[in-house]
């Protein structure tokens, strides 16, 4: 409330001091040279793609099991999404499949750190070595994940974050950010998020528009950022408890260490529908991330994609409640409901 009042009293509501400080603090938390606030995670993806596009190549490789956001961002910018399959163990991009779908028309690869788990970045970089293809990280689910000293968002050429309220670093509404160590990409993104201006009222770049993070969100995010590591540790604790309680035939995807931001507690099972009904009877809400892969979405149905692992996971994943504010007794209630579930 104090932060909100301070913003209202300041009279500055967009791109003021809170926004400047949040950009600096978020960049320093991630160890990157530029953090740039935008209006949402989807905008962040779209502006990353626009900034990375420097010639006539039109294709973007991504995965089809990550909620469709990259497909939507790519299509909004006039690019064509192409899909690599995922690894059955991690549900993240399979580098071997990536190698198979790359051709001369690909200018960018978007790697989603799905459910909070960092993808196999080293192998993906190996596939991209020697090619002029931008490596974009989708960190919407992985704010705070780290591998040694490197944070998710500092591994690729440029990265997109979402601050949608349920994300690990959630705002009071929509918000997003783009981070990069590349000065030229950062400069292009800063133009793109405000109409292509440089300076104000002089349009120097095509593809620009209005995508801004406002002062209230920035002030709130500065406060939340201070407890992000702690909140992520609590999320991992919850997933560890579920993993310990899950019966045979229900596999909880592990989130054991800091390479996993534990955004979602996902179980894999042959009987997720029955499990969801069982949990609902116990008063426990679940969700499916995600029910329909990108290439099969009705708006653009693309039957040319060959994705056996992605399609094989459809109907076999279910997300359990996972957010840091869950009380101990609530986590226990989920655990005992899981333990009581028998495959039958
Ligand atoms: C939430 C999410 C987005 C989109 O973020 P919005 O802020 O809702 O636009 C993009 N990618 C992934 C993986 C997400 O989970």
Coordinates of C-alpha atoms in Angstrom, one line a residue, residues 14 53 77 225 266 308:
X14 CA 4.5 5.6 -16.8
X53 CA 15.1 -10.2 -37.3
X77 CA 5.0 -10.2 -36.2
X225 CA 11.9 -9.3 -6.5
X266 CA 3.3 -31.2 -12.9
X308 CA 5.7 -37.9 -31.5

